[in-house]
Short mmCIF file of N, CA and C in Angstrom, two decimals:
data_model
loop_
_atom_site.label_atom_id
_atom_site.label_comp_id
_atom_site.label_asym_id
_atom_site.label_seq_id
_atom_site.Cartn_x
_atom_site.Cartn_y
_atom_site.Cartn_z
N UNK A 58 -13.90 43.50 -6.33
CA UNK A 58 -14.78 42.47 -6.86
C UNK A 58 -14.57 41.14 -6.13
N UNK A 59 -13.70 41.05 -5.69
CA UNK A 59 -13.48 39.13 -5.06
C UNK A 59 -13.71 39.54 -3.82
N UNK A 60 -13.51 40.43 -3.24
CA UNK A 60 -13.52 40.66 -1.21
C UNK A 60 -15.12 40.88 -1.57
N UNK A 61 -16.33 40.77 -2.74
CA UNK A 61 -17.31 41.54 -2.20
C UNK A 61 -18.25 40.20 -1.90
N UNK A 62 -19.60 40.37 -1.02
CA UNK A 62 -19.94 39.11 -0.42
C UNK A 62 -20.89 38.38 -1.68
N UNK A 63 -21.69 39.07 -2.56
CA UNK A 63 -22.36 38.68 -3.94
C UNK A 63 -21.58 38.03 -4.91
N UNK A 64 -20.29 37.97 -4.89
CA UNK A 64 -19.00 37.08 -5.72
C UNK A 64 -18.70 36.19 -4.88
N UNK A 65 -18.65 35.73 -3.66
CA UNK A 65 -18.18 35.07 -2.90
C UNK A 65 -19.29 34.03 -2.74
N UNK A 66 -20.56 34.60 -2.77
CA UNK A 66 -21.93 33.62 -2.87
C UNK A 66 -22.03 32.81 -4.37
N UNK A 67 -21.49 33.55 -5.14
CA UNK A 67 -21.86 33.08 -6.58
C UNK A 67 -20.57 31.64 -7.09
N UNK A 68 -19.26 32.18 -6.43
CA UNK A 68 -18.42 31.42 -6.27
C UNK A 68 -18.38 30.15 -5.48
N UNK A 69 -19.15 30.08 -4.44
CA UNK A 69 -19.76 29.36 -3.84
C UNK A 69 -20.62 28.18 -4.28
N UNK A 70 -21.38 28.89 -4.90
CA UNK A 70 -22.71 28.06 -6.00
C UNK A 70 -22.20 27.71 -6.64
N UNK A 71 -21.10 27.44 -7.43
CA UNK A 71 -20.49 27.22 -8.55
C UNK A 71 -19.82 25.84 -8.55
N UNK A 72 -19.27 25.62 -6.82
CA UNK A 72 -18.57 24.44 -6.84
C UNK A 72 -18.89 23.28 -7.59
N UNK A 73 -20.18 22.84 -7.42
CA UNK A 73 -20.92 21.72 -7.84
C UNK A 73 -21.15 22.23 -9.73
N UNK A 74 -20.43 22.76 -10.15
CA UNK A 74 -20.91 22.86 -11.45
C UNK A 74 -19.76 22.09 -12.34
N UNK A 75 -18.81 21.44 -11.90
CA UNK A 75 -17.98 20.85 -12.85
C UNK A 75 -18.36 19.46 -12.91
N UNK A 76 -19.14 19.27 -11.61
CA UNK A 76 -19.55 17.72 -11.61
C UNK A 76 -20.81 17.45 -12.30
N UNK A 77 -21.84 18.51 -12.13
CA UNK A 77 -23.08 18.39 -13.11
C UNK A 77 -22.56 18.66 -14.35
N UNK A 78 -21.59 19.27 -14.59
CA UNK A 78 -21.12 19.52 -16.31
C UNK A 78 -20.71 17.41 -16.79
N UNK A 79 -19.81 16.83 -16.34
CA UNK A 79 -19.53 15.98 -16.10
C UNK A 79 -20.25 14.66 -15.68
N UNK A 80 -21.38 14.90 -15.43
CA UNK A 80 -21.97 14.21 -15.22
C UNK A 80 -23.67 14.07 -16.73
N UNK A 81 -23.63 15.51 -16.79
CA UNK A 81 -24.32 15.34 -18.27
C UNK A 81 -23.90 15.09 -19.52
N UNK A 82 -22.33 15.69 -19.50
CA UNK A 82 -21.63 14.96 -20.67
C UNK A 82 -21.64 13.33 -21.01
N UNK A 83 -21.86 12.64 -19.80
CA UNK A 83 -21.68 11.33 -19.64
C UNK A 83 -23.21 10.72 -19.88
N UNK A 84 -24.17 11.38 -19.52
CA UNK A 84 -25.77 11.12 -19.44
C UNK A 84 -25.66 11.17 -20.96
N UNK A 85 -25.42 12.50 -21.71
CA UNK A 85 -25.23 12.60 -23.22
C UNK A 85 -25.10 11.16 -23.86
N UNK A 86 -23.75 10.99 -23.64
CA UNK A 86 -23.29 10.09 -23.84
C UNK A 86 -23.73 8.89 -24.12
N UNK A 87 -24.00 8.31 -23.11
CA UNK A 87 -24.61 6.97 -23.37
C UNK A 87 -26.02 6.61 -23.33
N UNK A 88 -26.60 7.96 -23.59
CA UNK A 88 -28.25 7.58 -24.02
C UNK A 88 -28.11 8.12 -25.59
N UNK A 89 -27.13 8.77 -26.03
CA UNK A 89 -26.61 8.48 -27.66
C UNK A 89 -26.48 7.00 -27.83
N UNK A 90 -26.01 6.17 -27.20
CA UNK A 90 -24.83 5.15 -27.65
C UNK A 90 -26.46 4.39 -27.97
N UNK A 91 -27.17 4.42 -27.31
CA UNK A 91 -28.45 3.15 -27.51
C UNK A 91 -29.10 3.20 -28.92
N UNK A 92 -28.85 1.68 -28.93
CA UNK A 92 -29.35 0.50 -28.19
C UNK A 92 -28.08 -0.19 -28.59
N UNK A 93 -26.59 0.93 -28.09
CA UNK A 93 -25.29 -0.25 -28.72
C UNK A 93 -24.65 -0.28 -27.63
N UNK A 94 -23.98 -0.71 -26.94
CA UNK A 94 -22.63 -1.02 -26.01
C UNK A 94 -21.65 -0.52 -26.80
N UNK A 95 -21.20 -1.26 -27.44
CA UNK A 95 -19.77 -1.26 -28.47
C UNK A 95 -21.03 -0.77 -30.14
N UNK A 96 -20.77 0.07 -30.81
CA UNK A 96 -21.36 0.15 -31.72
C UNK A 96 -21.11 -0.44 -33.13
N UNK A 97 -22.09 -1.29 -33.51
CA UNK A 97 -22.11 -1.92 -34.63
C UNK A 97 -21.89 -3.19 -34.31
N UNK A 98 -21.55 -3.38 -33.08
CA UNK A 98 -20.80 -4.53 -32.34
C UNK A 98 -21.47 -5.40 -31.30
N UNK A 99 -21.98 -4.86 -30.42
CA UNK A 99 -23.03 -5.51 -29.05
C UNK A 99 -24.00 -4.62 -28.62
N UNK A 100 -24.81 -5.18 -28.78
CA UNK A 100 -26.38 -4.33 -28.34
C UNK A 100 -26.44 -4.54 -26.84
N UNK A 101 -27.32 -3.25 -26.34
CA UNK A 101 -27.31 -3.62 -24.81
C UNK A 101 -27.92 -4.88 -24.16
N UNK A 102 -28.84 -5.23 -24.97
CA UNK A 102 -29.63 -6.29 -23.91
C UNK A 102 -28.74 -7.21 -24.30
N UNK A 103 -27.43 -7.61 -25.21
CA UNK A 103 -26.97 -8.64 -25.54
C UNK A 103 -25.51 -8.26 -24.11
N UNK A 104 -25.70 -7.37 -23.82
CA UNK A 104 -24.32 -7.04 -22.43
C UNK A 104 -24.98 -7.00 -21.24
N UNK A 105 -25.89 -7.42 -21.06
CA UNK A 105 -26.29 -7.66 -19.84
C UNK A 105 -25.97 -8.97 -19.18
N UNK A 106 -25.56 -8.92 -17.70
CA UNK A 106 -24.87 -9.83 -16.55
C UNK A 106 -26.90 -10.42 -15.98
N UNK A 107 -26.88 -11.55 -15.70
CA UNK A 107 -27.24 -12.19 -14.89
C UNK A 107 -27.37 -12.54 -13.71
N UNK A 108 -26.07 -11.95 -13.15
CA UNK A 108 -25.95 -11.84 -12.26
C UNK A 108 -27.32 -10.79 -10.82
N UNK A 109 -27.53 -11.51 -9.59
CA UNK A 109 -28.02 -10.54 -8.79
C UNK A 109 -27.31 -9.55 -7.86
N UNK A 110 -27.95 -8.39 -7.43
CA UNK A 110 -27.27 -7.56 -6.51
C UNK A 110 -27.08 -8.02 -5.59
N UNK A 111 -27.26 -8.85 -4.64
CA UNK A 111 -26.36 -9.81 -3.61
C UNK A 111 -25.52 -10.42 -4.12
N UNK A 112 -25.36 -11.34 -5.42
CA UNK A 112 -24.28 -12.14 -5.93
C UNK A 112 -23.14 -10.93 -5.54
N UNK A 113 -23.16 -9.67 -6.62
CA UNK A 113 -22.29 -8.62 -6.87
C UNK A 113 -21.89 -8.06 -5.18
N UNK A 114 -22.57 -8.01 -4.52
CA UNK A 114 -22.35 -7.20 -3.10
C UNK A 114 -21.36 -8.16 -2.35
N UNK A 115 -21.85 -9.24 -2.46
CA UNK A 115 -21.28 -9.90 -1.80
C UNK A 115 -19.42 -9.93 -2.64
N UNK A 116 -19.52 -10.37 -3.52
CA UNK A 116 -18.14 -10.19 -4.47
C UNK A 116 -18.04 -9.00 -3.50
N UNK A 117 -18.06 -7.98 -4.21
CA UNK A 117 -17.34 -6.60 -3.58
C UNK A 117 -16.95 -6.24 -2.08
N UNK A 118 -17.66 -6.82 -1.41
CA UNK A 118 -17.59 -7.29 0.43
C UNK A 118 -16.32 -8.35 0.40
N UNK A 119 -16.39 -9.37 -0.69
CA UNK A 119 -15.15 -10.11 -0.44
C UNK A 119 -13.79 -9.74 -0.84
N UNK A 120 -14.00 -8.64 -2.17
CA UNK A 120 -12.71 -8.06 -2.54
C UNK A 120 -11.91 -7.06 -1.32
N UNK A 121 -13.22 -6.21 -0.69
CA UNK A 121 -12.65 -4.93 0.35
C UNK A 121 -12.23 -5.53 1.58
N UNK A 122 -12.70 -7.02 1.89
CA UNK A 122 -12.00 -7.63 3.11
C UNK A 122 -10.93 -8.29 2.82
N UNK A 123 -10.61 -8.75 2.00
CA UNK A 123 -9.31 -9.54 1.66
C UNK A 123 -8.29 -8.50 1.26
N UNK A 124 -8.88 -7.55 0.69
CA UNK A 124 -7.65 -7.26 0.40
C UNK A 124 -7.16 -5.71 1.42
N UNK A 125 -8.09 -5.28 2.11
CA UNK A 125 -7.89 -4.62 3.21
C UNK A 125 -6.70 -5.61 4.19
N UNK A 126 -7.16 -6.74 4.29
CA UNK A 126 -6.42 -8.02 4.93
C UNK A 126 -4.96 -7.53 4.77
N UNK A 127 -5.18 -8.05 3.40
CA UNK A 127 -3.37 -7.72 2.31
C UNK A 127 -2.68 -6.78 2.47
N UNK A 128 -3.25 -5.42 2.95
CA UNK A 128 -2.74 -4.27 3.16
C UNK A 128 -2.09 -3.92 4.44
N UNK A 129 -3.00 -4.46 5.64
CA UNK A 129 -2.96 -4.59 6.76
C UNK A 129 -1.20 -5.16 7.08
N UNK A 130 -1.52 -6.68 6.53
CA UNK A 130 -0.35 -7.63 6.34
C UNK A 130 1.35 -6.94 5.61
N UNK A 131 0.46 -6.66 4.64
CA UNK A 131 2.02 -5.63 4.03
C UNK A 131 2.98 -4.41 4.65
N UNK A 132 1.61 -3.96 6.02
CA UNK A 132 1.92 -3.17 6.36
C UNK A 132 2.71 -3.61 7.67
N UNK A 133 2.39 -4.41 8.01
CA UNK A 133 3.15 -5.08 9.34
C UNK A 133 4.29 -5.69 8.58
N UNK A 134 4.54 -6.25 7.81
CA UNK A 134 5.83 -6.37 7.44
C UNK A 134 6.60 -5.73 7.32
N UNK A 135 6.25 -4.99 6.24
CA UNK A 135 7.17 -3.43 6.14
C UNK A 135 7.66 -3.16 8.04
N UNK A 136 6.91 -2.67 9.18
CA UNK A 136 7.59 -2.26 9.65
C UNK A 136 8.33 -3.33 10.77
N UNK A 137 8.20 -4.67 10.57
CA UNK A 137 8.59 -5.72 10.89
C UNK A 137 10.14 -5.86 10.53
N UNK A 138 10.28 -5.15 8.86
CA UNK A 138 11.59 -5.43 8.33
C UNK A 138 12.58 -3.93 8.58
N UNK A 139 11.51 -2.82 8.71
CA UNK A 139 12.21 -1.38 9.61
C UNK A 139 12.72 -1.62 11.00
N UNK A 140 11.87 -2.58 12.04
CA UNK A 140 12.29 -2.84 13.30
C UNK A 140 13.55 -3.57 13.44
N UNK A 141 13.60 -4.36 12.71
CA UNK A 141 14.58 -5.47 12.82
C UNK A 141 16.10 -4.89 12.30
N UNK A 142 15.99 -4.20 10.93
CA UNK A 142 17.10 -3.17 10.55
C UNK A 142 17.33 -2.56 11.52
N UNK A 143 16.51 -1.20 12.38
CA UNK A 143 16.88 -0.45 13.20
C UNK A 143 17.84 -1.22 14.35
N UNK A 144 16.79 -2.46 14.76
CA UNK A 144 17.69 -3.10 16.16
C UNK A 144 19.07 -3.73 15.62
N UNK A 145 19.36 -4.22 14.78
CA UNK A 145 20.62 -4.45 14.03
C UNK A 145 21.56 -3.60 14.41
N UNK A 146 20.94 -2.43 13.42
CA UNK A 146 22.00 -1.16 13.51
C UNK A 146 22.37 -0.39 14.75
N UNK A 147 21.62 -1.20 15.66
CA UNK A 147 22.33 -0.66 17.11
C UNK A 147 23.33 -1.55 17.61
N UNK A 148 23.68 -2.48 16.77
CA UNK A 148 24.59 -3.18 17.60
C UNK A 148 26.12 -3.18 17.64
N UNK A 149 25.95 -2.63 18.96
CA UNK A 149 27.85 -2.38 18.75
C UNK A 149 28.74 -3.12 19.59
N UNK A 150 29.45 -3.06 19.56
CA UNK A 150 30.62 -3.74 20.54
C UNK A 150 30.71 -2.49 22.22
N UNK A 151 30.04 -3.36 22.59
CA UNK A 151 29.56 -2.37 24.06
C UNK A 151 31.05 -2.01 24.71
N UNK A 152 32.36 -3.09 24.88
CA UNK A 152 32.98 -2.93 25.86
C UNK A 152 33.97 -1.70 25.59
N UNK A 153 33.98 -1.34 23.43
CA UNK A 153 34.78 -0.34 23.59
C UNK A 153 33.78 1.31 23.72
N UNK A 154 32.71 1.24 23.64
CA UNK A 154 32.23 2.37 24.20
C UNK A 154 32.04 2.39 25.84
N UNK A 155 32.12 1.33 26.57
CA UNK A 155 31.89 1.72 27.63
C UNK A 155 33.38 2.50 28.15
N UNK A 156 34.56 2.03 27.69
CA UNK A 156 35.57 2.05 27.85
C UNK A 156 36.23 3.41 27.56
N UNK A 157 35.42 4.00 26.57
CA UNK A 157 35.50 5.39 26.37
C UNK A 157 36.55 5.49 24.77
N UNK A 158 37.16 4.01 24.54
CA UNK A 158 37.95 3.95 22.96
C UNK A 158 37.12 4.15 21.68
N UNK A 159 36.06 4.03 21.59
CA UNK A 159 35.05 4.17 20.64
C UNK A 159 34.09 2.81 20.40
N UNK A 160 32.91 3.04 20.24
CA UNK A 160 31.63 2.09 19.92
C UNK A 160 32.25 1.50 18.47
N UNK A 161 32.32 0.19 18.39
CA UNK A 161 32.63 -0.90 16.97
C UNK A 161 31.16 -1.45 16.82
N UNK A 162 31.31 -0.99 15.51
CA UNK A 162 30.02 -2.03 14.78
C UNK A 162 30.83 -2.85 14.42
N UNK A 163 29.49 -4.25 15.19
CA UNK A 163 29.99 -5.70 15.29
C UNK A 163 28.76 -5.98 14.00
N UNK A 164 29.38 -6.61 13.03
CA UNK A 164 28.54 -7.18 12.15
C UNK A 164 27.63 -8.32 12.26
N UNK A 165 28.23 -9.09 12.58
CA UNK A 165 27.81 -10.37 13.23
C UNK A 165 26.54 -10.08 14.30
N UNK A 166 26.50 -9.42 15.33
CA UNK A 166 26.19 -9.23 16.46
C UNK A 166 25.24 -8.15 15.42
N UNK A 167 24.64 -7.51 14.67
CA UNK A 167 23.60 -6.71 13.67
C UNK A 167 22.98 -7.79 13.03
N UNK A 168 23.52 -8.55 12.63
CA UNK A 168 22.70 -9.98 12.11
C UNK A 168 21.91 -10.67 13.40
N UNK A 169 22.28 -11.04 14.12
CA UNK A 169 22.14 -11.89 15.17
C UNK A 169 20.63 -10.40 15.77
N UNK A 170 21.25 -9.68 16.18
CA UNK A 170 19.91 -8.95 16.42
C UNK A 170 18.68 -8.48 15.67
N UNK A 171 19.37 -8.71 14.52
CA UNK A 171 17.68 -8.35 13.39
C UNK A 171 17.46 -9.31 13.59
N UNK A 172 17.55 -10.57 13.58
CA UNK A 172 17.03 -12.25 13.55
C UNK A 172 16.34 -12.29 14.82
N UNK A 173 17.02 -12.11 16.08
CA UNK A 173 16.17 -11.70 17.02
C UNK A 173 14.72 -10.66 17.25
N UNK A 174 15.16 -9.64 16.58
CA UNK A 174 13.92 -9.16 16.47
C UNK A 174 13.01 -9.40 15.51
N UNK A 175 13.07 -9.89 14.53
CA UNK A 175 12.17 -10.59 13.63
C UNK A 175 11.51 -11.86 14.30
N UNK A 176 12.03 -12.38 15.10
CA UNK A 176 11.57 -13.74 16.07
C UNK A 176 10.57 -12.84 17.34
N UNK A 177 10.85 -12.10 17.81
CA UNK A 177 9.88 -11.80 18.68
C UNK A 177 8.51 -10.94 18.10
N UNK A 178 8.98 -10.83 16.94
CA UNK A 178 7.77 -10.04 16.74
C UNK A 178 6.93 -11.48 15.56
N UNK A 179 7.38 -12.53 15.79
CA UNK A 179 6.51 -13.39 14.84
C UNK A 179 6.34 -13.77 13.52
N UNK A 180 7.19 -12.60 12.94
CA UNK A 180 7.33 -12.94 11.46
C UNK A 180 8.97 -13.68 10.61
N UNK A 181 9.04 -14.36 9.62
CA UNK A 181 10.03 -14.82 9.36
C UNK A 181 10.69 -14.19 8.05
N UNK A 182 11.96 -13.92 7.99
CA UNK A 182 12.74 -13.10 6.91
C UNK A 182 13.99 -13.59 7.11
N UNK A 183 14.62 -12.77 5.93
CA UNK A 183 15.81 -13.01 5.98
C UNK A 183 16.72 -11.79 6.01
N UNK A 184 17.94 -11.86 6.30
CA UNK A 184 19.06 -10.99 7.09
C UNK A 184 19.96 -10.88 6.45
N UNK A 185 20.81 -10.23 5.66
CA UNK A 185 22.11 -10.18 5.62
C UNK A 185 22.76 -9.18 5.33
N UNK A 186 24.66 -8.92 5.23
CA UNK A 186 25.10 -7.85 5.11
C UNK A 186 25.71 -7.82 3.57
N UNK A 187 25.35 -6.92 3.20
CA UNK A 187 25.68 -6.65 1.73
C UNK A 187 26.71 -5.43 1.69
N UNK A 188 27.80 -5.76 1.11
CA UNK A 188 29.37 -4.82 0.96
C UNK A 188 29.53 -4.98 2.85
N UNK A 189 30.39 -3.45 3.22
CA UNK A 189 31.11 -3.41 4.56
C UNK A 189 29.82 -3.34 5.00
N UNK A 190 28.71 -2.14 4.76
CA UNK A 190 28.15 -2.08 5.97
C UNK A 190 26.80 -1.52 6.05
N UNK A 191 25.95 -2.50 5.03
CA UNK A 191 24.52 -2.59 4.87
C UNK A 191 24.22 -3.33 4.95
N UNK A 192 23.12 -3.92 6.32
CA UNK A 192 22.57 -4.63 6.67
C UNK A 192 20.93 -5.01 6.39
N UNK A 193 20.27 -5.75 5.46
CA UNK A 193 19.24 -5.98 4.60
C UNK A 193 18.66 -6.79 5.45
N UNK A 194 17.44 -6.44 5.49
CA UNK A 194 16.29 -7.46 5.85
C UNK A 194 14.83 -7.30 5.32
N UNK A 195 14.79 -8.96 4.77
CA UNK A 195 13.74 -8.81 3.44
C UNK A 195 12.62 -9.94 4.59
N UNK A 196 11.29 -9.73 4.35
CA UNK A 196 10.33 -10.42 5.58
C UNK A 196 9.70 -10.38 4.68
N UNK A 197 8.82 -11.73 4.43
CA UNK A 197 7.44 -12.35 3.28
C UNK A 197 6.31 -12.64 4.83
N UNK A 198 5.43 -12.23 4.49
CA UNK A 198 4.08 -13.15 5.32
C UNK A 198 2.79 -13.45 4.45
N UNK A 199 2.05 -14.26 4.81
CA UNK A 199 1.06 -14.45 4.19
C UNK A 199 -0.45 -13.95 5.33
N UNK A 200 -1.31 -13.56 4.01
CA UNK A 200 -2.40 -13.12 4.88
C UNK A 200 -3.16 -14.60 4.19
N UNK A 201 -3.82 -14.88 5.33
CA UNK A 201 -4.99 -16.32 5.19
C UNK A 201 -6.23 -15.56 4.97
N UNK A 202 -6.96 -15.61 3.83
CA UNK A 202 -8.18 -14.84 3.25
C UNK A 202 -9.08 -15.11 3.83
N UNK A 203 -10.29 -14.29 4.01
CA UNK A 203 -10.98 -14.95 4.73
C UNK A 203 -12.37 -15.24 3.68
N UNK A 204 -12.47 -14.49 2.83
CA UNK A 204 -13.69 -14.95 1.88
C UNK A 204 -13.27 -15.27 0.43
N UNK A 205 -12.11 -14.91 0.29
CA UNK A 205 -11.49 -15.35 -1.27
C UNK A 205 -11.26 -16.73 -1.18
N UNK A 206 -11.20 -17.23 -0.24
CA UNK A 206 -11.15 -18.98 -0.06
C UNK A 206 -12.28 -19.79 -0.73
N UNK A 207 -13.38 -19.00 -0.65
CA UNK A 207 -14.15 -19.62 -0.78
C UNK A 207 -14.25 -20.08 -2.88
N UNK A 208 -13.36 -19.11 -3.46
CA UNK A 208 -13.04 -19.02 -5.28
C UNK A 208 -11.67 -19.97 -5.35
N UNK A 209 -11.05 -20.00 -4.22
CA UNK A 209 -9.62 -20.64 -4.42
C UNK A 209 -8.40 -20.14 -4.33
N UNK A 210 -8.33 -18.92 -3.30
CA UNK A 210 -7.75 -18.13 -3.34
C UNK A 210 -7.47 -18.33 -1.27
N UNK A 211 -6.41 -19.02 -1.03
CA UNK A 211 -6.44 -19.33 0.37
C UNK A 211 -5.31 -18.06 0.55
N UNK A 212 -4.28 -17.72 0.48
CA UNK A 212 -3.79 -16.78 0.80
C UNK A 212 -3.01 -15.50 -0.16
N UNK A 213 -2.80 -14.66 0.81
CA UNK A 213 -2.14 -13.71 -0.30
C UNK A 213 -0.52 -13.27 0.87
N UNK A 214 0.27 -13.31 -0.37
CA UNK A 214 1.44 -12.97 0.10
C UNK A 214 1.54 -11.49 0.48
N UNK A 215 2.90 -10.97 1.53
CA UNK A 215 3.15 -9.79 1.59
C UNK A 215 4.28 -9.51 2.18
N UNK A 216 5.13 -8.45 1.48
CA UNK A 216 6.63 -8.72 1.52
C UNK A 216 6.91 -6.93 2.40
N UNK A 217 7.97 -7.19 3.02
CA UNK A 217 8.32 -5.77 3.52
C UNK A 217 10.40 -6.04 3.29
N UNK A 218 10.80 -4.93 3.11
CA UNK A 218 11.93 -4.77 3.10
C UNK A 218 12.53 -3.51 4.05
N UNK A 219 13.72 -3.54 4.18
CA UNK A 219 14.31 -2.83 4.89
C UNK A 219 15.87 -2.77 5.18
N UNK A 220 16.72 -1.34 5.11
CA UNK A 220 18.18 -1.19 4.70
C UNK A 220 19.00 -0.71 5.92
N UNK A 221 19.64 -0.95 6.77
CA UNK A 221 20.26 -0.12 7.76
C UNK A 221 22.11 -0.19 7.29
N UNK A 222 22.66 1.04 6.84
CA UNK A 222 24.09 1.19 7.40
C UNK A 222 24.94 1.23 8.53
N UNK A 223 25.34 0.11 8.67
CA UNK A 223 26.26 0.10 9.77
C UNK A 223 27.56 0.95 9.62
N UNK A 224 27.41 1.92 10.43
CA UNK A 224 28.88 2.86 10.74
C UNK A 224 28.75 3.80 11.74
N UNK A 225 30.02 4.34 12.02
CA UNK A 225 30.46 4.87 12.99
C UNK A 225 30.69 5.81 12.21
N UNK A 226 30.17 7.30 13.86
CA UNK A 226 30.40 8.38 12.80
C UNK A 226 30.55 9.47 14.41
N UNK A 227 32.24 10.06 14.45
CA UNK A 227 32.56 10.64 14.90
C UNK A 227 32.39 12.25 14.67
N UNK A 228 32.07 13.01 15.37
CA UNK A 228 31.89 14.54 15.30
C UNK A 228 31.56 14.26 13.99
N UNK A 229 30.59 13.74 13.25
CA UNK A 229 30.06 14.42 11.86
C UNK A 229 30.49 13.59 11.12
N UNK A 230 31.75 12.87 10.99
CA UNK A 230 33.25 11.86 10.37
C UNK A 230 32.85 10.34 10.14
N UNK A 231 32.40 9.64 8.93
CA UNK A 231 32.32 8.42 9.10
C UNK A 231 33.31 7.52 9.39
N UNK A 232 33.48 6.91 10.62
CA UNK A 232 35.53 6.17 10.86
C UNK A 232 35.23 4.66 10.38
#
């Protein structure tokens, strides 16, 4: 019965039937509710907006660009505050790995390079090491709106964070 091609057609046809179910329950619905909004409470012509379909389009054009903006922005932070952790956590004390005694994480020198890389890439945060050997970097930017300005709304913030452990780790062995 399921491998045969007359079940497979019918199964087929069927997809669209949870949304017309769903969609008449809702038609039901609120051509019952008339002539109430809230019943007993607000009549429809008393819930009606004034508003025109350009007023509204335009709103909705200004919500999906600004805050597309915001997202954009959040998202460059975030990996603004991943870059800067990562380059941190590479920083070691070069002369005992070159030397063949073992690579030292230099703490100092993990600060100093997330700060650096947070500077070349343009955004401003902050750095520090929390216990022996987690190195935090928290980065805020602001996105400058470009149509929410026009309500009073000049920018929107956007924060990224990011955690790197500093350690050394021999054959498998954290030293």
């Amino acid at each position: 019965l399921f491998e045969t091609r007359a079940f497979l057609r019918l199964v087929t046809c069927m997809g669209p039937v949870g949304l017309i179910a769903l969609l008449a329950g809702w038609f039901t619905t609120e051509v019952g509710r008339q002539p109430w909004i809230v019943y007993g409470l607000l009549r429809t012509k008393d819930g009606v907006s004034n508003h025109s379909v350009t007023q509204l389009s335009i709103t909705l054009v200004a919500f999906v660009v600004d805050v597309s903006g915001q997202v954009r922005t959040k998202q460059h932070a975030q990996a603004s505050a991943v870059q800067a952790a990562r380059a941190g956590g590479q920083a070691v004390q070069a002369q005992g790995a070159m030397d063949g005694s073992g690579a030292v994480v230099d703490l100092q020198a993990a600060v100093v390079a997330a700060q650096d890389a947070l500077a070349a890439q343009g955004v401003t945060g902050t750095v520090r090491i929390e216990g022996d050997s987690t190195l935090v970097v928290d980065v805020e930017d602001q996105y400058d709106t470009k149509m929410l300005s026009a309500v009073g709304v000049g920018s929107i913030s956007a924060k990224g964070h990011a955690e790197s452990r500093l350690v050394r780790v021999v054959e498998g062995d954290e030293s």
